[in-house]
Structure formats: C-alpha cells, structure tokens
Amino acid sequence: QVQLVESGGALVQAGGSLRLSCAASGRTFGANTMGWFRQAPGKEREFVAAISRSGAGITHYADSVKGRFIISRDNAKNTVYLQMNSLKPEDTAVYYCAAALYWVPTTANEYRYWGQGTQVTVSS
C-alpha cells in the first residue's frame, strides 16, 4: 500500500502562484509514476502532470498547463511537488495526487493509489 497526502491548496487571485505537495509513505517502490489530476465541479477528473521516479525524471503535462505548471520530485523525501504559476480561474478544482507502477502518465485508471485531494480556488 502507498499512502498519499496532498497539501498546499488555497484561495489565490488570478495570476498568482501556489505550490502543492504530495507526501508518499508505505510501499513507495510501487510508485514509479507520480501524477497530479484535478476535478472541477460538474466536470470529469482530468490529467494535469506526471513525473517518473527513475533516472532524470521524465515529465509530461496537459496542454492546458504546459508552460505554467512544473512538476518535480524529491525521492529522498518521497514527495512530489506541483508548482503552479500564472493561475487562471479555470484552474479552480480539487487537485489529486496519484501513484502508478508503470509510466502511463495520462491514464487515470492506471494509477492505483490516490490522495484525498486539496482544493485550489482561483478568483478573478
């Protein structure tokens, strides 16, 4: 089992920045891919960003956040971060951290472990 706990969500004005954190514990060797997803009210959960655990840390981003969000990880701390810059009202959502065994970054069904989510609200 892998336990994931997100933090860092808040209310922020458009154009502002936030950094989300996701701390993993338990059998973290099963978390080769770490991803962030988000779900806005009335919408389906969507992929945001993912990073591989090994090597240089391959990353992948949704087009909607590319150039504004940066995913990174600290393997020693078993923590993944999502730096969110130039935030827009449409970024408002609950953000979830997830862990997968394989590198299938955008496929939510491949992520076995999920956190409880953290609310990000961007005001206009």
mmCIF file of C-alpha atoms in Angstrom:
data_model
loop_
_atom_site.group_PDB
_atom_site.id
_atom_site.type_symbol
_atom_site.label_atom_id
_atom_site.label_comp_id
_atom_site.label_asym_id
_atom_site.label_seq_id
_atom_site.Cartn_x
_atom_site.Cartn_y
_atom_site.Cartn_z
ATOM 1 C CA GLN A 1 0.000 0.000 0.000
ATOM 2 C CA VAL A 2 1.044 3.553 -0.714
ATOM 3 C CA GLN A 3 -0.467 6.421 1.230
ATOM 4 C CA LEU A 4 -0.581 9.862 -0.364
ATOM 5 C CA VAL A 5 -1.277 13.130 1.407
ATOM 6 C CA GLU A 6 -1.641 16.372 -0.505
ATOM 7 C CA SER A 7 -1.199 19.846 0.896
ATOM 8 C CA GLY A 8 -0.852 23.412 -0.296
ATOM 9 C CA GLY A 9 -4.263 24.130 -1.733
ATOM 10 C CA ALA A 10 -5.623 27.626 -1.112
ATOM 11 C CA LEU A 11 -7.577 30.570 -2.438
ATOM 12 C CA VAL A 12 -5.444 32.715 -4.732
ATOM 13 C CA GLN A 13 -6.039 35.553 -7.165
ATOM 14 C CA ALA A 14 -5.676 35.097 -10.894
ATOM 15 C CA GLY A 15 -2.067 35.467 -11.943
ATOM 16 C CA GLY A 16 -0.813 34.186 -8.632
ATOM 17 C CA SER A 17 1.147 31.064 -7.742
ATOM 18 C CA LEU A 18 0.776 28.060 -5.484
ATOM 19 C CA ARG A 19 2.876 25.009 -4.750
ATOM 20 C CA LEU A 20 1.165 21.746 -3.989
ATOM 21 C CA SER A 21 2.949 18.943 -2.186
ATOM 22 C CA CYS A 22 2.235 15.231 -2.105
ATOM 23 C CA ALA A 23 3.919 13.133 0.554
ATOM 24 C CA ALA A 24 4.055 9.405 -0.067
ATOM 25 C CA SER A 25 4.504 6.732 2.574
ATOM 26 C CA GLY A 26 4.279 2.975 2.789
ATOM 27 C CA ARG A 27 5.482 0.790 -0.090
ATOM 28 C CA THR A 28 6.714 3.681 -2.190
ATOM 29 C CA PHE A 29 8.607 1.348 -4.528
ATOM 30 C CA GLY A 30 5.190 0.836 -6.098
ATOM 31 C CA ALA A 31 5.031 4.499 -7.028
ATOM 32 C CA ASN A 32 7.199 4.657 -10.134
ATOM 33 C CA THR A 33 4.981 7.285 -11.684
ATOM 34 C CA MET A 34 3.553 10.161 -9.704
ATOM 35 C CA GLY A 35 0.818 12.254 -11.206
ATOM 36 C CA TRP A 36 -1.465 15.147 -10.497
ATOM 37 C CA PHE A 37 -5.067 15.174 -11.629
ATOM 38 C CA ARG A 38 -7.812 17.695 -10.983
ATOM 39 C CA GLN A 39 -11.571 17.745 -10.909
ATOM 40 C CA ALA A 40 -13.697 20.844 -11.167
ATOM 41 C CA PRO A 41 -17.357 20.890 -10.099
ATOM 42 C CA GLY A 42 -19.539 19.175 -12.672
ATOM 43 C CA LYS A 43 -16.564 18.021 -14.717
ATOM 44 C CA GLU A 44 -14.661 14.795 -15.081
ATOM 45 C CA ARG A 45 -11.297 14.261 -13.470
ATOM 46 C CA GLU A 46 -8.522 15.329 -15.828
ATOM 47 C CA PHE A 47 -4.798 14.762 -16.062
ATOM 48 C CA VAL A 48 -2.535 17.666 -15.130
ATOM 49 C CA ALA A 49 1.076 16.460 -14.909
ATOM 50 C CA ALA A 50 3.181 13.389 -14.193
ATOM 51 C CA ILE A 51 6.781 12.546 -13.402
ATOM 52 C CA SER A 52 8.681 9.285 -13.434
ATOM 53 C CA ARG A 53 10.574 8.141 -10.376
ATOM 54 C CA SER A 54 13.706 6.862 -12.060
ATOM 55 C CA GLY A 55 16.531 8.483 -13.943
ATOM 56 C CA ALA A 56 16.270 12.130 -14.833
ATOM 57 C CA GLY A 57 12.576 12.203 -14.071
ATOM 58 C CA ILE A 58 10.614 12.197 -17.290
ATOM 59 C CA THR A 59 7.724 14.661 -17.163
ATOM 60 C CA HIS A 60 4.503 15.069 -19.065
ATOM 61 C CA TYR A 61 1.959 17.874 -18.930
ATOM 62 C CA ALA A 62 -1.541 18.552 -20.104
ATOM 63 C CA ASP A 63 -1.611 21.191 -22.829
ATOM 64 C CA SER A 64 -3.738 23.426 -20.622
ATOM 65 C CA VAL A 65 -0.965 23.797 -18.029
ATOM 66 C CA LYS A 66 2.164 23.460 -20.141
ATOM 67 C CA GLY A 67 4.478 26.418 -19.570
ATOM 68 C CA ARG A 68 2.689 27.412 -16.351
ATOM 69 C CA PHE A 69 2.954 24.356 -14.076
ATOM 70 C CA ILE A 70 6.086 22.466 -13.103
ATOM 71 C CA ILE A 71 6.120 19.015 -11.533
ATOM 72 C CA SER A 72 9.141 17.894 -9.553
ATOM 73 C CA ARG A 73 10.044 15.270 -7.007
ATOM 74 C CA ASP A 74 12.348 14.672 -4.099
ATOM 75 C CA ASN A 75 12.880 10.922 -3.901
ATOM 76 C CA ALA A 76 14.743 11.193 -0.603
ATOM 77 C CA LYS A 77 11.637 12.766 0.933
ATOM 78 C CA ASN A 78 9.166 10.693 -1.085
ATOM 79 C CA THR A 79 7.483 13.939 -2.021
ATOM 80 C CA VAL A 80 6.188 15.293 -5.310
ATOM 81 C CA TYR A 81 5.503 18.955 -5.937
ATOM 82 C CA LEU A 82 3.364 20.871 -8.373
ATOM 83 C CA GLN A 83 4.429 24.478 -8.817
ATOM 84 C CA MET A 84 1.523 26.374 -10.346
ATOM 85 C CA ASN A 85 2.198 29.789 -11.836
ATOM 86 C CA SER A 86 0.051 32.284 -13.730
ATOM 87 C CA LEU A 87 -3.050 30.703 -12.276
ATOM 88 C CA LYS A 88 -6.369 31.205 -14.031
ATOM 89 C CA PRO A 89 -9.937 30.892 -12.731
ATOM 90 C CA GLU A 90 -10.316 27.784 -14.892
ATOM 91 C CA ASP A 91 -7.596 26.116 -12.805
ATOM 92 C CA THR A 92 -10.064 26.024 -9.908
ATOM 93 C CA ALA A 93 -10.525 22.386 -8.883
ATOM 94 C CA VAL A 94 -9.724 19.744 -6.338
ATOM 95 C CA TYR A 95 -6.221 18.537 -7.100
ATOM 96 C CA TYR A 96 -5.375 14.896 -6.519
ATOM 97 C CA CYS A 97 -2.020 13.227 -6.251
ATOM 98 C CA ALA A 98 -1.791 9.676 -7.589
ATOM 99 C CA ALA A 99 0.769 6.902 -7.915
ATOM 100 C CA ALA A 100 1.157 4.270 -10.607
ATOM 101 C CA LEU A 101 3.521 1.356 -11.061
ATOM 102 C CA TYR A 102 4.139 1.970 -14.753
ATOM 103 C CA TRP A 103 4.721 5.008 -16.970
ATOM 104 C CA VAL A 104 1.275 5.664 -18.399
ATOM 105 C CA PRO A 105 1.061 9.302 -17.353
ATOM 106 C CA THR A 106 -2.338 10.396 -18.595
ATOM 107 C CA THR A 107 -4.402 7.264 -17.904
ATOM 108 C CA ALA A 108 -6.216 7.690 -14.602
ATOM 109 C CA ASN A 109 -7.210 4.016 -14.445
ATOM 110 C CA GLU A 110 -3.526 3.037 -14.329
ATOM 111 C CA TYR A 111 -2.991 4.925 -11.087
ATOM 112 C CA ARG A 112 -3.556 2.557 -8.208
ATOM 113 C CA TYR A 113 -3.170 4.933 -5.282
ATOM 114 C CA TRP A 114 -4.851 8.288 -4.762
ATOM 115 C CA GLY A 115 -4.752 11.018 -2.170
ATOM 116 C CA GLN A 116 -7.791 12.733 -0.716
ATOM 117 C CA GLY A 117 -7.302 15.909 -2.713
ATOM 118 C CA THR A 118 -6.625 19.549 -1.943
ATOM 119 C CA GLN A 119 -8.808 22.458 -3.037
ATOM 120 C CA VAL A 120 -7.378 25.160 -5.274
ATOM 121 C CA THR A 121 -9.580 28.170 -5.907
ATOM 122 C CA VAL A 122 -8.511 30.953 -8.260
ATOM 123 C CA SER A 123 -10.525 34.157 -8.075
ATOM 124 C CA SER A 124 -10.814 36.551 -10.994
#
